[in-house]
Tab-separated table of C-alpha atoms in Angstrom:
chain	number	residue	atom	x	y	z
A	1137	MET	CA	-0.072	0.166	-0.089
A	1138	PRO	CA	1.478	3.335	-0.651
A	1139	GLU	CA	2.341	5.394	1.905
A	1140	TYR	CA	-0.018	8.612	1.817
A	1141	SER	CA	0.911	10.367	5.223
A	1142	ASN	CA	2.068	13.854	4.955
A	1143	SER	CA	2.691	13.576	1.134
A	1144	PHE	CA	-0.503	15.493	0.097
A	1145	SER	CA	-0.388	18.829	-1.520
A	1146	ASP	CA	-2.894	21.122	-2.920
A	1147	SER	CA	-2.258	19.653	-6.266
A	1148	SER	CA	-4.981	17.567	-7.591
A	1149	ASP	CA	-2.339	14.788	-8.149
A	1150	PHE	CA	-2.178	14.706	-4.413
A	1151	ARG	CA	-5.644	14.904	-3.332
A	1152	VAL	CA	-7.972	11.747	-2.335
A	1153	ILE	CA	-11.158	11.456	-4.281
A	1154	VAL	CA	-14.419	10.349	-2.115
A	1155	VAL	CA	-17.329	8.887	-4.042
A	1156	GLY	CA	-20.321	9.072	-2.643
A	1157	ALA	CA	-21.724	11.862	-0.277
A	1158	GLY	CA	-23.585	9.823	2.385
A	1159	VAL	CA	-22.670	9.457	6.195
A	1160	THR	CA	-19.578	7.202	5.056
A	1161	GLY	CA	-18.469	9.299	2.392
A	1162	LEU	CA	-18.724	12.380	4.461
A	1163	SER	CA	-17.016	11.129	7.441
A	1164	ALA	CA	-14.113	9.633	5.497
A	1165	ALA	CA	-13.736	13.211	3.624
A	1166	ILE	CA	-13.757	14.811	7.224
A	1167	GLU	CA	-11.107	12.681	8.592
A	1168	LEU	CA	-8.946	13.012	5.841
A	1169	ALA	CA	-9.479	16.702	5.712
A	1170	GLU	CA	-8.678	17.146	9.611
A	1171	ALA	CA	-5.205	15.220	8.653
A	1172	GLY	CA	-4.685	18.020	6.108
A	1173	VAL	CA	-5.351	16.139	3.123
A	1174	PRO	CA	-7.012	17.737	0.270
A	1175	VAL	CA	-10.263	16.125	-0.397
A	1176	LEU	CA	-12.646	16.226	-3.505
A	1177	LEU	CA	-16.174	14.546	-2.568
A	1178	LEU	CA	-18.232	13.591	-5.543
A	1179	GLU	CA	-21.938	12.739	-5.500
A	1180	LYS	CA	-24.063	11.938	-8.678
A	1181	GLY	CA	-27.364	13.161	-6.837
A	1182	ASP	CA	-27.992	15.118	-3.641
A	1183	VAL	CA	-25.796	14.939	-0.660
A	1184	GLY	CA	-27.525	12.472	1.709
A	1185	GLY	CA	-30.001	11.594	-1.251
A	1186	GLU	CA	-30.632	7.918	-0.732
A	1187	GLN	CA	-30.160	6.105	2.713
A	1188	SER	CA	-28.410	8.542	4.823
A	1189	ASN	CA	-31.213	10.971	4.939
A	1190	TYR	CA	-33.962	8.410	5.301
A	1191	ALA	CA	-32.661	5.925	8.043
A	1192	LEU	CA	-35.010	4.996	10.876
A	1193	GLY	CA	-32.560	6.995	13.139
A	1194	TRP	CA	-31.317	4.405	15.433
A	1195	VAL	CA	-27.544	4.691	16.352
A	1196	ARG	CA	-26.909	1.330	18.134
A	1197	THR	CA	-24.710	-1.151	19.109
A	1198	THR	CA	-27.244	-4.096	20.241
A	1199	GLY	CA	-27.430	-7.020	18.116
A	1200	ARG	CA	-24.346	-6.366	16.250
A	1201	GLN	CA	-22.010	-9.335	15.553
A	1202	PRO	CA	-18.758	-9.467	17.667
A	1203	ALA	CA	-16.256	-8.165	14.881
A	1204	GLU	CA	-18.537	-5.061	14.539
A	1205	ILE	CA	-19.009	-4.316	18.232
A	1206	PRO	CA	-15.685	-2.384	18.325
A	1207	VAL	CA	-16.383	-0.455	14.959
A	1208	SER	CA	-19.970	0.456	16.576
A	1209	LEU	CA	-18.401	1.737	19.732
A	1210	LEU	CA	-16.122	4.149	17.657
A	1211	ASN	CA	-18.923	5.187	15.654
A	1212	ARG	CA	-20.598	6.425	19.073
A	1213	ALA	CA	-17.457	8.127	20.100
A	1214	ARG	CA	-17.468	10.201	16.677
A	1215	PHE	CA	-20.988	10.808	17.143
A	1216	ASP	CA	-20.725	12.299	20.363
A	1217	ALA	CA	-17.898	14.390	19.345
A	1218	LEU	CA	-19.911	15.602	16.232
A	1219	MET	CA	-23.203	16.262	17.800
A	1220	PRO	CA	-22.738	16.562	21.470
A	1221	ASP	CA	-26.008	18.149	22.412
A	1222	ALA	CA	-27.724	15.476	20.459
A	1223	ALA	CA	-26.047	12.800	22.136
A	1224	ARG	CA	-27.125	13.967	25.390
A	1225	LEU	CA	-30.605	14.632	24.512
A	1226	ALA	CA	-31.247	11.438	22.178
A	1227	TYR	CA	-33.333	8.447	23.402
A	1228	GLY	CA	-32.077	5.187	24.238
A	1229	VAL	CA	-33.322	1.996	22.181
A	1230	LEU	CA	-35.561	-0.762	23.993
A	1231	PHE	CA	-35.248	-4.214	22.398
A	1232	CYS	CA	-38.110	-6.232	23.688
A	1233	ALA	CA	-38.113	-9.936	23.697
A	1234	LYS	CA	-41.621	-11.612	22.714
A	1235	ASP	CA	-40.596	-14.837	24.485
A	1236	GLU	CA	-38.286	-16.508	26.730
A	1237	ALA	CA	-36.244	-17.809	23.869
A	1238	GLN	CA	-35.799	-14.391	22.411
A	1239	ARG	CA	-34.896	-12.984	26.006
A	1240	THR	CA	-32.168	-15.791	26.227
A	1241	ARG	CA	-30.671	-14.641	23.185
A	1242	LEU	CA	-30.628	-10.881	24.098
A	1243	GLU	CA	-28.716	-12.458	27.233
A	1244	GLN	CA	-26.356	-14.165	25.494
A	1245	TRP	CA	-25.635	-11.028	23.129
A	1246	ALA	CA	-25.198	-8.800	26.480
A	1247	ASP	CA	-22.676	-11.384	27.874
A	1248	VAL	CA	-20.768	-11.174	24.620
A	1249	ALA	CA	-20.986	-7.425	24.722
A	1250	ALA	CA	-19.796	-6.992	27.884
A	1251	GLN	CA	-16.425	-8.618	26.872
A	1252	TYR	CA	-15.977	-5.413	24.928
A	1253	GLY	CA	-16.826	-3.175	27.802
A	1254	VAL	CA	-20.513	-2.407	26.710
A	1255	LYS	CA	-22.765	-1.873	29.564
A	1256	THR	CA	-26.450	-3.265	29.485
A	1257	ARG	CA	-29.637	-3.451	31.413
A	1258	LEU	CA	-31.904	-6.556	31.387
A	1259	LEU	CA	-35.616	-5.622	32.143
A	1260	ASP	CA	-38.260	-7.947	33.111
A	1261	ALA	CA	-41.578	-7.718	31.717
A	1262	ALA	CA	-42.964	-5.268	34.343
A	1263	GLY	CA	-40.104	-3.032	33.744
A	1264	THR	CA	-40.524	-3.181	29.885
A	1265	ALA	CA	-44.394	-2.473	30.307
A	1266	ALA	CA	-43.477	0.523	32.342
A	1267	ARG	CA	-41.443	2.113	29.342
A	1268	LEU	CA	-44.340	1.082	26.838
A	1269	PRO	CA	-47.442	2.286	28.847
A	1270	GLY	CA	-50.716	1.219	27.026
A	1271	CYS	CA	-48.674	-1.399	24.733
A	1272	THR	CA	-51.335	-4.152	23.854
A	1273	VAL	CA	-48.569	-6.663	23.563
A	1274	GLY	CA	-46.983	-8.448	26.497
A	1275	THR	CA	-43.003	-9.116	26.663
A	1276	ALA	CA	-40.649	-11.477	27.971
A	1277	GLY	CA	-38.389	-8.302	28.929
A	1278	ALA	CA	-36.232	-6.112	27.169
A	1279	LEU	CA	-32.469	-4.858	26.772
A	1280	LEU	CA	-31.374	-1.500	27.092
A	1281	THR	CA	-27.577	-0.789	25.833
A	1282	GLU	CA	-25.879	2.255	27.341
A	1283	VAL	CA	-24.352	3.438	24.038
A	1284	ASP	CA	-27.306	3.108	22.280
A	1285	THR	CA	-28.945	6.446	21.096
A	1286	SER	CA	-30.822	7.895	18.106
A	1287	ILE	CA	-31.249	10.958	16.021
A	1288	ASP	CA	-33.183	12.296	12.991
A	1289	PRO	CA	-30.658	11.290	10.371
A	1290	ARG	CA	-30.945	14.709	8.467
A	1291	ARG	CA	-29.474	16.594	11.351
A	1292	LEU	CA	-26.661	14.130	11.292
A	1293	VAL	CA	-25.832	14.779	7.522
A	1294	GLN	CA	-26.481	18.490	8.044
A	1295	ALA	CA	-23.836	18.465	10.761
A	1296	LEU	CA	-21.275	16.420	8.602
A	1297	VAL	CA	-21.875	18.787	5.634
A	1298	ALA	CA	-21.196	21.884	7.960
A	1299	ARG	CA	-18.121	20.240	9.308
A	1300	ALA	CA	-16.632	19.174	5.852
A	1301	THR	CA	-17.153	22.608	4.366
A	1302	ALA	CA	-15.316	24.107	7.197
A	1303	LEU	CA	-12.435	22.249	6.711
A	1304	GLY	CA	-12.422	23.005	3.001
A	1305	VAL	CA	-13.835	19.850	1.323
A	1306	GLU	CA	-14.740	20.284	-1.881
A	1307	ILE	CA	-18.257	18.995	-2.531
A	1308	LEU	CA	-19.918	18.598	-6.180
A	1309	THR	CA	-23.042	17.276	-6.213
A	1310	ARG	CA	-25.001	16.168	-9.622
A	1311	ARG	CA	-21.483	14.836	-10.774
A	1312	ALA	CA	-21.674	11.188	-11.598
A	1313	VAL	CA	-18.563	8.890	-11.217
A	1314	ARG	CA	-18.831	6.972	-14.506
A	1315	ALA	CA	-15.341	4.881	-14.135
A	1316	LEU	CA	-12.123	4.707	-12.613
A	1317	ASP	CA	-8.996	6.492	-14.384
A	1318	MET	CA	-6.384	3.770	-14.152
A	1319	THR	CA	-3.045	3.922	-15.272
A	1320	ALA	CA	-0.440	0.687	-15.165
A	1321	GLY	CA	-2.914	-1.149	-12.834
A	1322	ALA	CA	-3.200	1.721	-10.408
A	1323	VAL	CA	-5.929	4.146	-9.813
A	1324	ARG	CA	-5.093	7.869	-10.852
A	1325	GLY	CA	-8.685	9.381	-10.510
A	1326	VAL	CA	-12.025	9.215	-11.760
A	1327	VAL	CA	-13.954	9.851	-15.294
A	1328	THR	CA	-16.941	11.688	-14.509
A	1329	GLU	CA	-19.877	12.968	-16.635
A	1330	THR	CA	-17.740	16.447	-17.102
A	1331	GLY	CA	-14.390	15.043	-17.623
A	1332	ILE	CA	-11.339	13.376	-15.477
A	1333	GLU	CA	-10.625	14.225	-12.021
A	1334	ARG	CA	-7.304	13.252	-10.916
A	1335	GLY	CA	-5.986	12.050	-7.309
A	1336	ALA	CA	-3.860	10.027	-5.371
A	1337	ALA	CA	-6.418	7.853	-4.100
A	1338	VAL	CA	-10.055	7.017	-4.622
A	1339	VAL	CA	-12.721	6.049	-1.799
A	1340	LEU	CA	-15.838	4.395	-2.958
A	1341	ALA	CA	-18.426	5.008	-0.253
A	1342	THR	CA	-21.398	4.290	-2.783
A	1343	GLY	CA	-23.696	2.061	-0.930
A	1344	ALA	CA	-26.014	-0.005	-3.084
A	1345	TRP	CA	-24.212	1.362	-6.242
A	1346	THR	CA	-20.780	-0.248	-4.991
A	1347	ARG	CA	-21.412	-3.664	-6.798
A	1348	LEU	CA	-21.921	-1.954	-10.209
A	1349	VAL	CA	-18.644	0.366	-9.988
A	1350	LEU	CA	-16.447	-2.463	-8.694
A	1351	GLN	CA	-17.821	-4.482	-11.535
A	1352	GLY	CA	-16.685	-1.862	-13.857
A	1353	ALA	CA	-13.334	-2.310	-12.393
A	1354	GLY	CA	-13.000	-6.005	-12.855
A	1355	TYR	CA	-13.963	-7.081	-9.442
A	1356	THR	CA	-16.854	-9.163	-7.681
A	1357	LEU	CA	-18.606	-7.641	-4.696
A	1358	PRO	CA	-21.342	-10.248	-3.764
A	1359	SER	CA	-23.676	-7.508	-2.537
A	1360	VAL	CA	-27.617	-7.772	-3.188
A	1361	LYS	CA	-30.193	-4.756	-2.556
A	1362	VAL	CA	-33.109	-5.125	-0.322
A	1363	ARG	CA	-35.923	-2.475	-0.241
A	1364	SER	CA	-37.126	-1.407	2.683
A	1365	SER	CA	-39.967	1.155	3.627
A	1366	LEU	CA	-40.447	3.440	6.730
A	1367	VAL	CA	-43.472	5.896	7.465
A	1368	ARG	CA	-43.523	8.852	9.303
A	1369	ILE	CA	-47.014	9.301	11.535
A	1370	ARG	CA	-48.691	11.785	13.518
A	1371	THR	CA	-50.555	10.850	16.569
A	1372	ALA	CA	-53.610	12.436	18.169
A	1373	ALA	CA	-52.044	12.171	21.640
A	1374	ARG	CA	-48.751	12.913	22.651
A	1375	LEU	CA	-46.475	10.093	24.046
A	1376	PRO	CA	-47.077	9.649	27.570
A	1377	PRO	CA	-44.684	10.425	30.596
A	1378	GLY	CA	-42.276	7.332	30.592
A	1379	PHE	CA	-42.870	6.327	27.183
A	1380	ILE	CA	-39.553	5.486	25.684
A	1381	GLY	CA	-38.930	7.089	22.332
A	1382	CYS	CA	-37.450	4.399	20.643
A	1383	ALA	CA	-38.076	0.641	20.675
A	1384	GLY	CA	-38.514	-2.466	18.938
A	1385	VAL	CA	-41.683	-4.332	20.116
A	1386	ALA	CA	-43.532	-7.103	18.310
A	1387	GLY	CA	-41.716	-6.566	15.243
A	1388	VAL	CA	-42.432	-2.883	14.898
A	1389	GLY	CA	-39.706	-0.525	15.268
A	1390	TYR	CA	-40.338	3.334	15.847
A	1391	ARG	CA	-38.473	6.355	16.928
A	1392	ALA	CA	-40.164	9.390	18.320
A	1393	ASP	CA	-39.166	13.011	17.073
A	1394	PRO	CA	-39.329	16.218	19.215
A	1395	ASP	CA	-42.046	17.675	16.497
A	1396	GLY	CA	-44.541	15.029	17.738
A	1397	THR	CA	-44.114	12.874	14.792
A	1398	VAL	CA	-43.166	9.230	15.083
A	1399	VAL	CA	-41.192	7.315	12.176
A	1400	VAL	CA	-42.157	3.437	12.075
A	1401	GLY	CA	-40.855	0.307	10.228
A	1402	LEU	CA	-41.693	-3.250	10.249
A	1403	GLU	CA	-39.406	-6.135	10.948
A	1404	SER	CA	-41.182	-8.010	8.178
A	1405	GLY	CA	-41.435	-5.056	5.497
A	1406	ASN	CA	-38.065	-6.013	3.878
A	1407	ARG	CA	-38.207	-7.057	-0.080
A	1408	LEU	CA	-35.310	-8.649	-1.598
A	1409	GLU	CA	-35.296	-7.429	-5.167
A	1410	VAL	CA	-34.870	-10.372	-7.529
A	1411	THR	CA	-32.344	-9.323	-9.955
A	1412	PRO	CA	-29.548	-10.946	-11.914
A	1413	ASP	CA	-27.126	-10.521	-9.212
A	1414	ALA	CA	-29.484	-11.815	-6.484
A	1415	LEU	CA	-29.887	-14.966	-8.685
A	1416	ARG	CA	-26.089	-15.291	-9.154
A	1417	PHE	CA	-25.206	-14.887	-5.598
A	1418	ALA	CA	-28.137	-16.882	-4.186
A	1419	PRO	CA	-26.191	-19.718	-3.113
A	1420	ARG	CA	-24.389	-17.455	-0.601
A	1421	TYR	CA	-27.533	-15.971	0.873
A	1422	LEU	CA	-29.592	-19.058	0.979
A	1423	PRO	CA	-28.696	-19.824	4.634
A	1424	MET	CA	-29.632	-16.001	5.551
A	1425	TRP	CA	-32.790	-16.200	3.726
A	1426	TRP	CA	-33.948	-19.384	5.156
A	1427	ALA	CA	-33.284	-18.453	8.695
A	1428	HIS	CA	-35.017	-15.283	8.133
A	1429	ARG	CA	-37.623	-16.309	5.672
A	1430	GLY	CA	-40.353	-14.404	7.731
A	1431	GLU	CA	-38.592	-11.162	7.450
A	1432	ILE	CA	-37.321	-10.833	3.972
A	1433	SER	CA	-39.656	-11.693	0.916
A	1434	PRO	CA	-38.708	-11.926	-2.715
A	1435	SER	CA	-40.056	-9.262	-5.155
A	1436	LEU	CA	-39.711	-9.644	-8.853
A	1437	GLY	CA	-40.608	-6.718	-10.997
A	1438	ARG	CA	-39.396	-4.159	-13.126
A	1439	THR	CA	-35.916	-3.917	-11.466
A	1440	PHE	CA	-34.903	-7.323	-12.710
A	1441	PHE	CA	-35.088	-6.058	-16.300
A	1442	ASP	CA	-33.704	-2.585	-15.700
A	1443	GLU	CA	-30.883	-4.050	-14.262
A	1444	LEU	CA	-30.621	-6.941	-16.678
A	1445	CYS	CA	-30.027	-3.942	-19.396
A	1446	VAL	CA	-27.357	-2.368	-17.244
A	1447	GLY	CA	-23.750	-3.105	-18.552
A	1448	ARG	CA	-20.403	-4.004	-16.494
A	1449	GLY	CA	-20.426	-0.641	-14.752
A	1450	SER	CA	-17.915	1.436	-16.757
A	1451	TYR	CA	-19.247	4.197	-18.959
A	1452	GLN	CA	-16.231	6.292	-20.002
A	1453	GLY	CA	-17.716	7.801	-23.017
A	1454	ARG	CA	-21.451	7.518	-22.687
A	1455	THR	CA	-24.308	8.347	-20.614
A	1456	SER	CA	-24.088	6.032	-17.308
A	1457	ALA	CA	-26.683	4.199	-15.030
A	1458	TYR	CA	-25.684	6.543	-12.295
A	1459	GLU	CA	-26.962	9.577	-14.501
A	1460	GLN	CA	-29.975	7.842	-15.811
A	1461	LYS	CA	-31.045	6.995	-12.203
A	1462	ARG	CA	-29.133	9.679	-9.790
A	1463	THR	CA	-31.070	8.687	-6.805
A	1464	LEU	CA	-31.985	5.094	-6.223
A	1465	ARG	CA	-35.545	5.839	-4.341
A	1466	PRO	CA	-38.146	3.190	-5.062
A	1467	GLU	CA	-41.719	4.030	-4.553
A	1468	PRO	CA	-43.085	2.898	-1.057
A	1469	ARG	CA	-45.778	0.226	-1.476
A	1470	ARG	CA	-49.092	1.701	-0.324
A	1471	ALA	CA	-50.160	-1.633	1.106
A	1472	LEU	CA	-47.150	-1.939	3.332
A	1473	THR	CA	-47.617	1.759	4.487
A	1474	GLN	CA	-51.064	0.597	5.488
A	1475	LEU	CA	-49.852	-2.264	7.396
A	1476	THR	CA	-47.463	-0.398	9.028
A	1477	ILE	CA	-49.516	2.203	10.329
A	1478	SER	CA	-52.178	-0.302	11.558
A	1479	ARG	CA	-49.651	-2.530	13.439
A	1480	PHE	CA	-48.599	0.529	15.421
A	1481	ALA	CA	-52.050	1.596	16.064
A	1482	GLU	CA	-52.677	-1.785	17.214
A	1483	LEU	CA	-49.961	-1.663	19.667
A	1484	PHE	CA	-50.542	1.803	21.027
A	1485	PRO	CA	-54.511	2.485	20.798
A	1486	LEU	CA	-53.900	4.899	23.654
A	1487	LEU	CA	-52.277	7.388	21.262
A	1488	GLY	CA	-55.649	7.798	19.255
A	1489	ASP	CA	-56.159	8.465	15.370
A	1490	ILE	CA	-53.018	8.187	13.339
A	1491	GLU	CA	-52.494	10.681	10.441
A	1492	PRO	CA	-49.714	9.478	8.085
A	1493	VAL	CA	-47.249	12.245	7.258
A	1494	GLU	CA	-44.890	10.600	4.468
A	1495	SER	CA	-43.540	7.519	3.718
A	1496	TRP	CA	-40.403	6.541	1.766
A	1497	ALA	CA	-38.475	3.340	0.803
A	1498	GLY	CA	-34.765	2.886	-0.135
A	1499	TYR	CA	-32.272	-0.107	-1.082
A	1500	LEU	CA	-29.853	-1.376	1.458
A	1501	ASP	CA	-26.610	-2.798	0.109
A	1502	MET	CA	-26.167	-6.163	2.044
A	1503	THR	CA	-23.410	-8.672	2.215
A	1504	PRO	CA	-23.623	-12.535	2.561
A	1505	ASP	CA	-21.938	-12.246	6.014
A	1506	GLY	CA	-24.049	-9.224	7.416
A	1507	LEU	CA	-20.400	-7.191	7.765
A	1508	PRO	CA	-19.498	-4.075	6.032
A	1509	VAL	CA	-16.355	-3.905	3.462
A	1510	ILE	CA	-13.638	-1.645	4.869
A	1511	SER	CA	-10.871	-2.527	2.581
A	1512	ALA	CA	-7.984	-1.423	0.237
A	1513	VAL	CA	-8.340	-3.226	-3.269
A	1514	GLU	CA	-5.169	-5.184	-3.090
A	1515	ARG	CA	-4.747	-5.703	-7.123
A	1516	THR	CA	-5.377	-1.706	-7.547
A	1517	PRO	CA	-3.220	0.490	-5.761
A	1518	GLY	CA	-5.076	3.736	-4.634
A	1519	LEU	CA	-8.322	2.209	-4.586
A	1520	PHE	CA	-10.367	1.950	-1.094
A	1521	VAL	CA	-13.739	0.571	-0.640
A	1522	ALA	CA	-16.438	1.345	2.366
A	1523	THR	CA	-19.478	-0.048	1.768
A	1524	GLY	CA	-21.739	-3.236	2.910
A	1525	LEU	CA	-23.397	-1.196	6.023
A	1526	ASN	CA	-26.500	-3.789	5.824
A	1527	GLY	CA	-29.266	-1.281	6.577
A	1528	SER	CA	-27.632	0.162	9.843
A	1529	GLY	CA	-25.182	2.719	8.790
A	1530	LEU	CA	-26.125	5.454	11.245
A	1531	GLY	CA	-24.553	3.003	13.777
A	1532	THR	CA	-21.293	2.311	12.248
A	1533	GLY	CA	-20.923	4.783	9.029
A	1534	LEU	CA	-18.958	7.502	11.014
A	1535	ALA	CA	-16.547	4.959	12.067
A	1536	VAL	CA	-16.268	3.080	8.736
A	1537	GLY	CA	-15.442	6.538	7.111
A	1538	SER	CA	-12.966	7.096	9.605
A	1539	LEU	CA	-11.110	3.695	9.389
A	1540	VAL	CA	-11.109	3.884	5.476
A	1541	ALA	CA	-9.474	7.111	5.502
A	1542	SER	CA	-6.831	5.667	8.017
A	1543	LEU	CA	-6.110	2.902	5.530
A	1544	VAL	CA	-5.855	5.600	3.041
A	1545	MET	CA	-3.383	7.435	4.893
A	1546	GLY	CA	-1.196	4.350	5.654
A	1547	ARG	CA	-2.178	4.764	9.456
A	1548	THR	CA	-3.223	1.685	11.496
A	1549	PRO	CA	-6.951	1.881	12.187
A	1550	GLU	CA	-8.410	2.377	15.399
A	1551	THR	CA	-10.123	-1.055	15.295
A	1552	ASP	CA	-9.378	-4.333	13.556
A	1553	VAL	CA	-10.557	-4.242	9.950
A	1554	SER	CA	-9.206	-7.539	8.840
A	1555	PRO	CA	-12.797	-9.150	9.249
A	1556	PHE	CA	-14.058	-6.487	6.580
A	1557	ARG	CA	-11.614	-7.162	3.527
A	1558	LEU	CA	-12.914	-7.030	0.325
A	1559	ASP	CA	-11.356	-10.433	-0.837
A	1560	ARG	CA	-12.777	-12.509	2.251
A	1561	TRP	CA	-15.255	-14.279	0.002
A	1562	SER	CA	-12.700	-15.186	-2.347
A	1563	ARG	CA	-10.446	-16.346	0.364
A	1564	LEU	CA	-12.453	-18.215	2.756
A	1565	ALA	CA	-15.082	-20.891	1.818
A	1566	GLN	CA	-17.286	-19.593	4.857
A	1567	PRO	CA	-18.203	-16.202	5.296
A	1568	ALA	CA	-15.990	-14.006	7.764
A	1569	GLY	CA	-17.296	-14.326	11.216
A	1570	GLY	CA	-18.596	-17.535	11.201
A	1571	ASN	CA	-21.865	-19.543	10.639
A	1572	PRO	CA	-24.200	-17.129	8.396
A	1573	GLU	CA	-27.323	-18.384	10.142
A	1574	LYS	CA	-25.903	-17.253	13.310
A	1575	HIS	CA	-25.332	-13.453	11.857
A	1576	ALA	CA	-28.313	-13.358	9.560
A	1577	ALA	CA	-30.001	-11.103	11.633
A	1578	GLN	CA	-27.460	-8.358	11.281
A	1579	SER	CA	-28.496	-8.360	7.442
A	1580	THR	CA	-31.893	-8.377	7.834
A	1581	GLN	CA	-32.436	-5.409	10.252
A	1582	ALA	CA	-32.852	-3.200	7.349
A	1583	THR	CA	-34.138	0.558	8.221
A	1584	THR	CA	-36.124	-0.946	11.389
A	1585	GLY	CA	-32.930	-2.072	12.731
A	1586	LEU	CA	-34.554	-4.724	14.843
A	1587	PRO	CA	-31.830	-7.252	16.016
A	1588	GLY	CA	-31.477	-11.126	16.344
A	1589	VAL	CA	-28.974	-11.413	18.846
A	1590	ALA	CA	-27.377	-14.776	18.487
A	1591	GLY	CA	-23.773	-14.628	17.917
A	1592	PRO	CA	-20.291	-16.309	18.940
A	1593	SER	CA	-18.293	-15.680	21.593
A	1594	ALA	CA	-15.914	-12.571	21.760
A	1595	PRO	CA	-12.209	-13.451	21.802
A	1596	THR	CA	-11.614	-12.138	25.338
A	1597	GLN	CA	-13.153	-12.938	28.718
A	1598	ALA	CA	-14.586	-10.793	31.191
A	1599	SER	CA	-17.147	-10.127	33.848
A	1600	SER	CA	-20.783	-9.279	32.523
A	1601	CYS	CA	-21.677	-5.699	32.393
A	1602	THR	CA	-25.445	-6.713	32.426
A	1603	GLU	CA	-27.770	-5.678	35.245
A	1604	ASN	CA	-30.783	-7.461	35.741
A	1605	ALA	CA	-33.199	-4.515	36.282
A	1606	PRO	CA	-36.905	-4.750	37.394
A	1607	GLN	CA	-37.643	-1.304	35.990
């Protein structure tokens, strides 16, 4: 890997080009700029125009695989530094168990997380009910994790843009990258719709588009797209005192905003887009799909034929797919929106009549093992990838951007990134992190973020930080 530290100047030959202005791309740009590296941030559409502005808003560690827990903790530290007021005012997230088996899985995850210093509180059924007054569904208890928080994702994106701008990051929107500019097998910049931009390194933080971009450069990323939907509602009655503002209960996830609206999603509201890629990579995903067959449903529609017509992802001299569809925003399904509203109303009838405010859908970039990609591309010097956040980018995106920036500058990352290498699927017969059935829940949280919490033991032993709390 080339040594980039302290070698940058204002010349375009020494700057870093970050492609994708979502949470991860903005975070990478900020980390580089804080180190004195000139940064050009390119976005084919609008800043935060896909998943970053439209997530549920949970910034969580709960339910993550052991390899990803340090990343989520680093993410929380970056979040607190960027938005200290929001961090103090935000709600925690209550993860409810529907039965004793799910409660046991929560306890098991808490024991693993304790080995990383994560403090949790395990509530009994009465303590859970006290935080969800009027809920019509009983639980077997719930888990509260100290580091979990939440935010309106639009506020987070605004703060990132303000910070990047203050540091002198050049942000160009409506500037699609058609292809990588290569010389002798190394990246020398990118080919955009308006011409070539030179740089010493390129970071791809392109979310659900990353597979297509890498395909154009001759690499295979076995990712698929899952469509997930959310709805913002307004209730006739305000949340009563003691009602926790963020929770996952009975397959419904929600976040209450200070303006009186509530963002709601369903655990079962995820749709796997049946595309040529989905069929190609199906064997890698079958264990996950089978283990969570009630949470992800296949959907065959126009997307299959649209992607069948897409080329290999390199469009050096012609209008690209990135320009033809600058924002990947599918229309939300009316029936799913109505089901989401009715499920929330059934759970909390004391909140009265519900008025739908807006609904939206988006595509999540999923990986076979449910872990992100934070990696240099070994066979292409100067190319780096930060993608595959599996629908929970607010919980890791700030850290992923910071970690990939460290790789670009030749620095040792703050946490171990070896489980997140791009080439892990070609190097190992089994996905990094172990049995995919154990970790499939990480890939099915989507915008609701509802975790299944089974997972292997962490690498070190420590006393548990879990408190059994009745309230």
